Amino acid sequence: MQAQNPHGVLTIKSGATLNIGKNAALVTNSDIDNRGTLKNAGSIILNGNTAQSFPGTAGSIPTMNLLEVKNTGAGINLNRNIEIGKELKLTAGNLALGNYDVTVQSNATQTAAVSAIGAGAGVSYGAGRFKVERYIGMDAGGNLRAWQFLSVPANGQTIKDCWQEGGSTTVGYGTVVTNPLGTAAGYDYASPGTSIKTYISANSAYDQGPASTSSLINNAKGYMLFVRGDRTVSYGLATAPTTLRIRGTLFTPADPPASVSISSDKYESIGNPYASQIDFTLLDRTGGLDNTFYTWDPLLTGLYGVGAYQTISGTNSWIPVPGGGNYTGVHKTIESGQAFFVHASATPGTISFSEDAKTGGSTLVNRGEDETGLTTRQFIRSTLLTSTGSIADGNAAVFDIDFSNAVNRDDALKIMKGGENFGLKRGNQFLAVEGRSPVVTSDTLFYFTNNLLQQAYSILIVPENMDLSKAAWLIDNFLQTQTPVSLSDSNYINFNVTNNPLSSSSNRFMLVFKTLTVLANSGTILQASRSVDGTIAIKWKNVAENNTKEYILEKSADAILFTTLTTKTALMNMGTEANYGYNDMLPFEGNNFYRIKIVALNGAIKYSEIVKVALLKNAPAISIYPNPLKGRLLNIHFTSSMFGDYNIALINKAGQQVWTSSILYNTGSGNNIQLVLPKNLIAGGYHLNIIDKEGKSYNIALMLL
């Protein structure tokens, strides 16, 4: 490398390369005159106190990882087009584009962002503009055709210039946009319905699409756009990933986006106006807005398999309902290029945007974030699974002293979809998330279903932090059955929809709570703890043992259904203290619950309190879910930055290797990677062996249903 810095100019000579590594930074107060190659895999920080020129007109400069403008003088003058791969930070000073463009890139692994613009920073334009991209990839099955709920994070282009690429057939960019108005209105061809539409709150419905694609594309609402693939993909052709892009000006602190008003008892669609991910909880929300937002997930099933809504509510700790698809874990963010819905209850409200709401990063519109949320609230999360194990829909009930049993802004109304719906009903309101006061005896969750097909389904009920002094039963009004539901572990309840109309009745299911009755135990004290070898030591004592025949130690995985572990004959019966113990050598992998059944000499029975030994807190470096697995779509979850290549082997009970694969886990993968297992695998127990490049093996038991 040859580089010199005479008279305030950092020059990279022709034939030379300046390579800024991943964890390195170039900080300079000079002009940069690149005549060779400038590679920025780390950071470039321009922090002069006089005008700086960047990056030079003659050399090569590939896509940069991070560029920070931190000039306290006359600012930065671009003298060629540049591309940003991760982040453009405008901390201080003016970025003068002149006649050059800044491309904010998006690809299959990462979407770049213009992070929060500082109070003393700004942008000025000549003929140059920002080009903001949004990559849209395919699902695990190689399909792309789906509705996408999109915003436009720049201003100035028409629909035709932007998403139709000016009418050209561009490989890898844009998409085909259709409407009954056809080519006379600028559309690519006439279609029975529109492939682009905007939600009209006053009508509680979408419109029929723009009158012409010559209309400016930017609006505050965003668009629902049907994406088939790039500009080469029209009706009936194979799909292909595409990148949508717009060339225009950005909102800045000096030119902020307008506030959005939401009428009472109405939904409103809102487009993220920034070329950055934003945090919904950091938006300025006023009035009667519900503590909820809704995003469209193109990977969820609907009537035609082209997507459905995720309901993301603060009541449910920002965990999406029904989840799955692109969304796992806590999800408070809205992506660059993504639109969302909000709802106002009894009174109108507003949403205002500011730079403070930006998170500085971004991911794919069809990929969510994965975080860990801690909460003391109690949850019942219920999911409707199809016969193949895919998520059809879901809901959540949340119990807390801060909530009332009336429907209000703490509840998330349900947006119905074309396919199966599985929600909660309270009065005449349909809910995706219901906030309620703590559970009392006879509390009932009323499930609502519709559009069910004649097939087998399962209801997955997952409790969290529930009061174990209560019990729950799922009532099936069609079969007239009651199924006990664990309040400490996941429950799968299978059912069938037949040609009998009552089997698909909207009120077929409800969940009823009752209080467990625990008899006085005459001073019997029970303790249980996990030993260092993983076994569980159980001890109990009767402080004044008398008239006792025996003690039956019982064990459960759910605190409802108990089985006998051992029986101990009473030792003393003299009114004095008696102590007993037992080691559980084969505890359950999850939670373990124990109680003592105390049998008196006259046959009377009393029970001790139930004690719980929680599952081990140290999460494995690699885990899988769901497990047991219905269907064949398996998620591998990484808890640390263990980036690299992994070989996968599936071993059956006979020790035979029945399937192999490989994966690449990198910074663009999030914390989860999906595997599609072969359809011909039979149900039963397997071991999934995950081997890293160093030969370290992670062996995980897997049950296929």
Short mmCIF file of C-alpha atoms in Angstrom, two decimals, residues 390-661:
data_model
loop_
_atom_site.label_atom_id
_atom_site.label_comp_id
_atom_site.label_asym_id
_atom_site.label_seq_id
_atom_site.Cartn_x
_atom_site.Cartn_y
_atom_site.Cartn_z
CA SER A 390 -47.67 -25.11 10.11
CA ILE A 391 -49.09 -22.16 12.05
CA ALA A 392 -52.59 -21.21 10.92
CA ASP A 393 -53.26 -18.53 13.55
CA GLY A 394 -52.94 -17.79 17.24
CA ASN A 395 -53.80 -15.61 20.21
CA ALA A 396 -52.60 -14.71 23.69
CA ALA A 397 -54.28 -14.06 27.03
CA VAL A 398 -52.23 -12.03 29.51
CA PHE A 399 -53.02 -11.74 33.22
CA ASP A 400 -51.80 -8.86 35.38
CA ILE A 401 -53.13 -6.62 38.15
CA ASP A 402 -52.66 -3.65 35.79
CA PHE A 403 -55.32 -4.99 33.42
CA SER A 404 -59.09 -5.02 33.71
CA ASN A 405 -61.49 -7.60 32.31
CA ALA A 406 -63.16 -4.96 30.13
CA VAL A 407 -62.06 -4.60 26.50
CA ASN A 408 -59.91 -1.47 26.22
CA ARG A 409 -56.65 -0.22 24.71
CA ASP A 410 -54.66 -2.89 26.57
CA ASP A 411 -56.36 -5.47 24.36
CA ALA A 412 -55.34 -6.02 20.74
CA LEU A 413 -58.24 -6.30 18.35
CA LYS A 414 -57.97 -9.09 15.81
CA ILE A 415 -57.58 -8.33 12.12
CA MET A 416 -59.33 -11.21 10.37
CA LYS A 417 -57.61 -12.94 7.47
CA GLY A 418 -58.86 -14.97 4.55
CA GLY A 419 -57.71 -18.33 5.91
CA GLU A 420 -58.26 -19.94 9.29
CA ASN A 421 -58.78 -17.54 12.20
CA PHE A 422 -58.17 -18.47 15.83
CA GLY A 423 -58.73 -15.66 18.29
CA LEU A 424 -60.42 -14.78 21.56
CA LYS A 425 -63.91 -13.38 21.95
CA ARG A 426 -65.10 -11.10 24.74
CA GLY A 427 -68.66 -9.83 24.33
CA ASN A 428 -68.94 -8.83 20.68
CA GLN A 429 -65.22 -8.06 20.27
CA PHE A 430 -62.71 -10.36 18.59
CA LEU A 431 -59.21 -10.17 20.04
CA ALA A 432 -55.72 -11.36 19.15
CA VAL A 433 -54.41 -10.40 22.60
CA GLU A 434 -56.60 -10.09 25.69
CA GLY A 435 -55.36 -8.40 28.85
CA ARG A 436 -57.14 -9.61 31.98
CA SER A 437 -56.96 -9.36 35.75
CA PRO A 438 -55.28 -12.28 37.55
CA VAL A 439 -57.04 -15.62 37.19
CA VAL A 440 -59.83 -16.48 39.61
CA THR A 441 -61.93 -19.62 39.86
CA SER A 442 -64.27 -20.13 36.88
CA ASP A 443 -62.43 -17.59 34.72
CA THR A 444 -62.95 -18.56 31.09
CA LEU A 445 -61.18 -17.78 27.83
CA PHE A 446 -63.61 -18.00 24.95
CA TYR A 447 -61.83 -19.08 21.78
CA PHE A 448 -63.15 -18.04 18.39
CA THR A 449 -62.51 -19.98 15.18
CA ASN A 450 -63.69 -19.64 11.60
CA ASN A 451 -62.77 -20.70 8.06
CA LEU A 452 -61.61 -24.10 9.31
CA LEU A 453 -61.09 -26.77 6.66
CA GLN A 454 -62.18 -30.38 6.89
CA GLN A 455 -58.91 -31.79 8.20
CA ALA A 456 -56.97 -32.56 11.36
CA TYR A 457 -55.77 -29.66 13.53
CA SER A 458 -53.92 -29.22 16.80
CA ILE A 459 -54.19 -26.49 19.40
CA LEU A 460 -50.86 -25.71 21.05
CA ILE A 461 -51.35 -24.04 24.45
CA VAL A 462 -48.17 -22.66 26.03
CA PRO A 463 -48.42 -21.23 29.58
CA GLU A 464 -45.86 -18.91 31.13
CA ASN A 465 -45.57 -17.87 34.80
CA MET A 466 -49.05 -19.18 35.54
CA ASP A 467 -50.31 -19.67 39.11
CA LEU A 468 -49.90 -23.38 39.83
CA SER A 469 -52.56 -23.30 42.53
CA LYS A 470 -54.99 -23.14 39.60
CA ALA A 471 -55.90 -25.81 37.07
CA ALA A 472 -57.27 -25.46 33.55
CA TRP A 473 -59.39 -27.56 31.23
CA LEU A 474 -60.06 -27.17 27.52
CA ILE A 475 -63.76 -27.61 26.88
CA ASP A 476 -64.75 -29.02 23.47
CA ASN A 477 -68.42 -28.12 23.03
CA PHE A 478 -68.72 -30.31 19.93
CA LEU A 479 -67.36 -33.53 21.45
CA GLN A 480 -68.60 -32.61 24.95
CA THR A 481 -65.15 -33.34 26.42
CA GLN A 482 -62.88 -31.73 29.00
CA THR A 483 -59.11 -32.06 28.55
CA PRO A 484 -56.79 -31.10 31.43
CA VAL A 485 -54.31 -28.42 30.40
CA SER A 486 -50.93 -28.08 32.09
CA LEU A 487 -50.16 -24.60 33.41
CA SER A 488 -46.44 -25.31 33.50
CA ASP A 489 -45.66 -26.97 30.16
CA SER A 490 -46.78 -26.98 26.53
CA ASN A 491 -49.99 -28.79 25.60
CA TYR A 492 -50.98 -30.28 22.23
CA ILE A 493 -54.69 -30.99 21.81
CA ASN A 494 -55.66 -32.69 18.56
CA PHE A 495 -59.07 -32.34 16.95
CA ASN A 496 -60.76 -32.91 13.62
CA VAL A 497 -63.11 -30.86 11.50
CA THR A 498 -65.54 -33.09 9.62
CA ASN A 499 -68.54 -32.58 7.35
CA ASN A 500 -70.60 -31.97 10.49
CA PRO A 501 -71.08 -28.16 10.60
CA LEU A 502 -70.90 -28.19 14.41
CA SER A 503 -67.31 -29.45 14.25
CA SER A 504 -66.27 -26.08 12.78
CA SER A 505 -68.49 -23.98 15.04
CA SER A 506 -66.91 -20.66 15.99
CA ASN A 507 -67.48 -21.32 19.72
CA ARG A 508 -66.32 -24.93 19.81
CA PHE A 509 -63.54 -24.36 22.36
CA MET A 510 -63.08 -22.54 25.65
CA LEU A 511 -60.51 -22.72 28.44
CA VAL A 512 -61.88 -22.84 32.00
CA PHE A 513 -59.82 -22.24 35.16
CA LYS A 514 -60.42 -23.77 38.57
CA THR A 515 -58.64 -23.62 41.93
CA LEU A 516 -56.90 -26.78 43.11
CA THR A 517 -57.95 -27.94 46.56
CA VAL A 518 -54.97 -28.84 48.77
CA LEU A 519 -55.86 -30.42 52.10
CA ALA A 520 -54.02 -29.52 55.28
CA ASN A 521 -51.01 -31.78 55.68
CA SER A 522 -50.62 -31.83 59.46
CA GLY A 523 -47.19 -30.24 59.32
CA THR A 524 -45.58 -32.26 56.52
CA ILE A 525 -42.86 -30.10 54.91
CA LEU A 526 -41.56 -31.04 51.45
CA GLN A 527 -38.33 -29.84 49.79
CA ALA A 528 -36.67 -30.75 46.49
CA SER A 529 -33.45 -29.54 44.87
CA ARG A 530 -31.24 -30.48 41.94
CA SER A 531 -27.90 -32.12 42.74
CA VAL A 532 -24.67 -31.38 40.90
CA ASP A 533 -25.03 -34.65 38.94
CA GLY A 534 -28.43 -33.57 37.60
CA THR A 535 -30.51 -35.85 39.84
CA ILE A 536 -33.07 -34.37 42.21
CA ALA A 537 -32.96 -34.88 45.98
CA ILE A 538 -36.37 -34.87 47.69
CA LYS A 539 -36.72 -34.50 51.46
CA TRP A 540 -39.79 -34.24 53.64
CA LYS A 541 -40.55 -34.27 57.30
CA ASN A 542 -43.62 -34.52 59.48
CA VAL A 543 -43.02 -32.26 62.46
CA ALA A 544 -45.43 -34.27 64.66
CA GLU A 545 -46.03 -37.63 63.02
CA ASN A 546 -49.07 -39.48 64.40
CA ASN A 547 -51.72 -41.90 63.06
CA THR A 548 -49.94 -42.04 59.68
CA LYS A 549 -49.75 -45.24 57.60
CA GLU A 550 -47.51 -44.17 54.71
CA TYR A 551 -46.23 -41.40 52.46
CA ILE A 552 -46.58 -41.72 48.69
CA LEU A 553 -44.14 -39.49 46.79
CA GLU A 554 -45.72 -38.39 43.51
CA LYS A 555 -44.13 -36.76 40.48
CA SER A 556 -45.46 -34.70 37.58
CA ALA A 557 -44.23 -32.79 34.55
CA ASP A 558 -47.18 -30.38 34.57
CA ALA A 559 -48.37 -30.14 38.21
CA ILE A 560 -51.69 -31.72 37.17
CA LEU A 561 -51.15 -35.37 36.27
CA PHE A 562 -49.09 -37.11 38.98
CA THR A 563 -47.62 -40.62 39.06
CA THR A 564 -46.21 -42.56 42.02
CA LEU A 565 -42.43 -42.39 42.43
CA THR A 566 -42.04 -44.30 45.71
CA THR A 567 -43.87 -45.21 48.94
CA LYS A 568 -42.42 -44.82 52.44
CA THR A 569 -43.95 -46.46 55.52
CA ALA A 570 -44.39 -44.13 58.49
CA LEU A 571 -41.55 -44.60 61.01
CA MET A 572 -42.53 -42.93 64.27
CA ASN A 573 -46.22 -42.21 64.90
CA MET A 574 -45.28 -40.89 68.34
CA GLY A 575 -46.06 -37.22 67.86
CA THR A 576 -42.41 -36.42 67.18
CA GLU A 577 -40.52 -35.29 64.09
CA ALA A 578 -39.94 -37.88 61.33
CA ASN A 579 -37.68 -37.33 58.30
CA TYR A 580 -37.69 -39.04 54.90
CA GLY A 581 -35.80 -38.75 51.63
CA TYR A 582 -35.54 -40.02 48.07
CA ASN A 583 -33.34 -39.34 45.03
CA ASP A 584 -35.03 -39.02 41.66
CA MET A 585 -32.38 -40.49 39.36
CA LEU A 586 -34.33 -39.85 36.14
CA PRO A 587 -35.84 -36.37 36.34
CA PHE A 588 -37.69 -34.88 33.41
CA GLU A 589 -35.64 -32.66 31.09
CA GLY A 590 -37.98 -29.75 31.79
CA ASN A 591 -39.69 -28.79 35.05
CA ASN A 592 -40.27 -31.40 37.76
CA PHE A 593 -43.13 -31.20 40.29
CA TYR A 594 -43.44 -33.26 43.48
CA ARG A 595 -46.04 -33.74 46.21
CA ILE A 596 -46.61 -36.12 49.10
CA LYS A 597 -49.82 -38.13 49.38
CA ILE A 598 -50.24 -38.77 53.11
CA VAL A 599 -52.32 -41.84 53.99
CA ALA A 600 -53.67 -42.05 57.55
CA LEU A 601 -54.18 -45.30 59.47
CA ASN A 602 -57.93 -44.93 58.93
CA GLY A 603 -57.45 -44.51 55.15
CA ALA A 604 -57.97 -40.76 55.06
CA ILE A 605 -55.80 -38.96 52.49
CA LYS A 606 -54.15 -35.57 52.67
CA TYR A 607 -51.68 -33.85 50.32
CA SER A 608 -48.64 -31.69 50.86
CA GLU A 609 -48.01 -28.54 48.90
CA ILE A 610 -46.55 -29.00 45.41
CA VAL A 611 -42.88 -28.10 44.99
CA LYS A 612 -41.20 -27.36 41.69
CA VAL A 613 -37.64 -27.92 40.50
CA ALA A 614 -37.16 -25.74 37.46
CA LEU A 615 -35.38 -26.79 34.30
CA LEU A 616 -31.69 -25.97 34.12
CA LYS A 617 -31.16 -22.24 33.60
CA ASN A 618 -28.03 -22.45 31.46
CA ALA A 619 -29.36 -22.46 27.94
CA PRO A 620 -27.42 -24.64 25.50
CA ALA A 621 -25.34 -22.90 22.88
CA ILE A 622 -27.52 -24.49 20.19
CA SER A 623 -31.15 -25.51 20.58
CA ILE A 624 -34.04 -26.46 18.32
CA TYR A 625 -37.72 -25.67 18.23
CA PRO A 626 -40.50 -26.64 18.04
CA ASN A 627 -39.78 -29.94 19.76
CA PRO A 628 -41.80 -32.17 19.43
CA LEU A 629 -42.04 -31.18 15.76
CA LYS A 630 -45.24 -31.32 13.75
CA GLY A 631 -44.56 -30.87 10.08
CA ARG A 632 -41.00 -30.71 8.82
CA LEU A 633 -39.91 -27.07 9.32
CA LEU A 634 -37.36 -26.98 12.16
CA ASN A 635 -35.64 -23.92 13.66
CA ILE A 636 -32.06 -24.05 14.95
CA HIS A 637 -31.42 -21.35 17.57
CA PHE A 638 -27.91 -20.07 18.33
CA THR A 639 -27.43 -18.27 21.67
CA SER A 640 -24.01 -16.82 20.86
CA SER A 641 -21.96 -15.56 17.92
CA MET A 642 -20.81 -19.02 16.81
CA PHE A 643 -20.52 -18.02 13.18
CA GLY A 644 -19.38 -20.58 10.62
CA ASP A 645 -20.29 -23.67 8.65
CA TYR A 646 -22.08 -26.58 10.31
CA ASN A 647 -22.78 -30.12 9.12
CA ILE A 648 -26.12 -31.63 10.10
CA ALA A 649 -26.92 -35.33 10.54
CA LEU A 650 -30.23 -36.86 11.62
CA ILE A 651 -29.87 -40.20 13.42
CA ASN A 652 -32.79 -42.58 14.07
CA LYS A 653 -33.27 -44.81 17.12
CA ALA A 654 -31.36 -47.63 15.42
CA GLY A 655 -28.32 -45.37 15.15
CA GLN A 656 -28.71 -45.02 11.39
CA GLN A 657 -27.96 -41.75 9.64
CA VAL A 658 -31.14 -41.02 7.70
CA TRP A 659 -30.47 -37.49 6.45
CA THR A 660 -27.64 -34.98 6.18
CA SER A 661 -27.38 -31.30 5.36
#
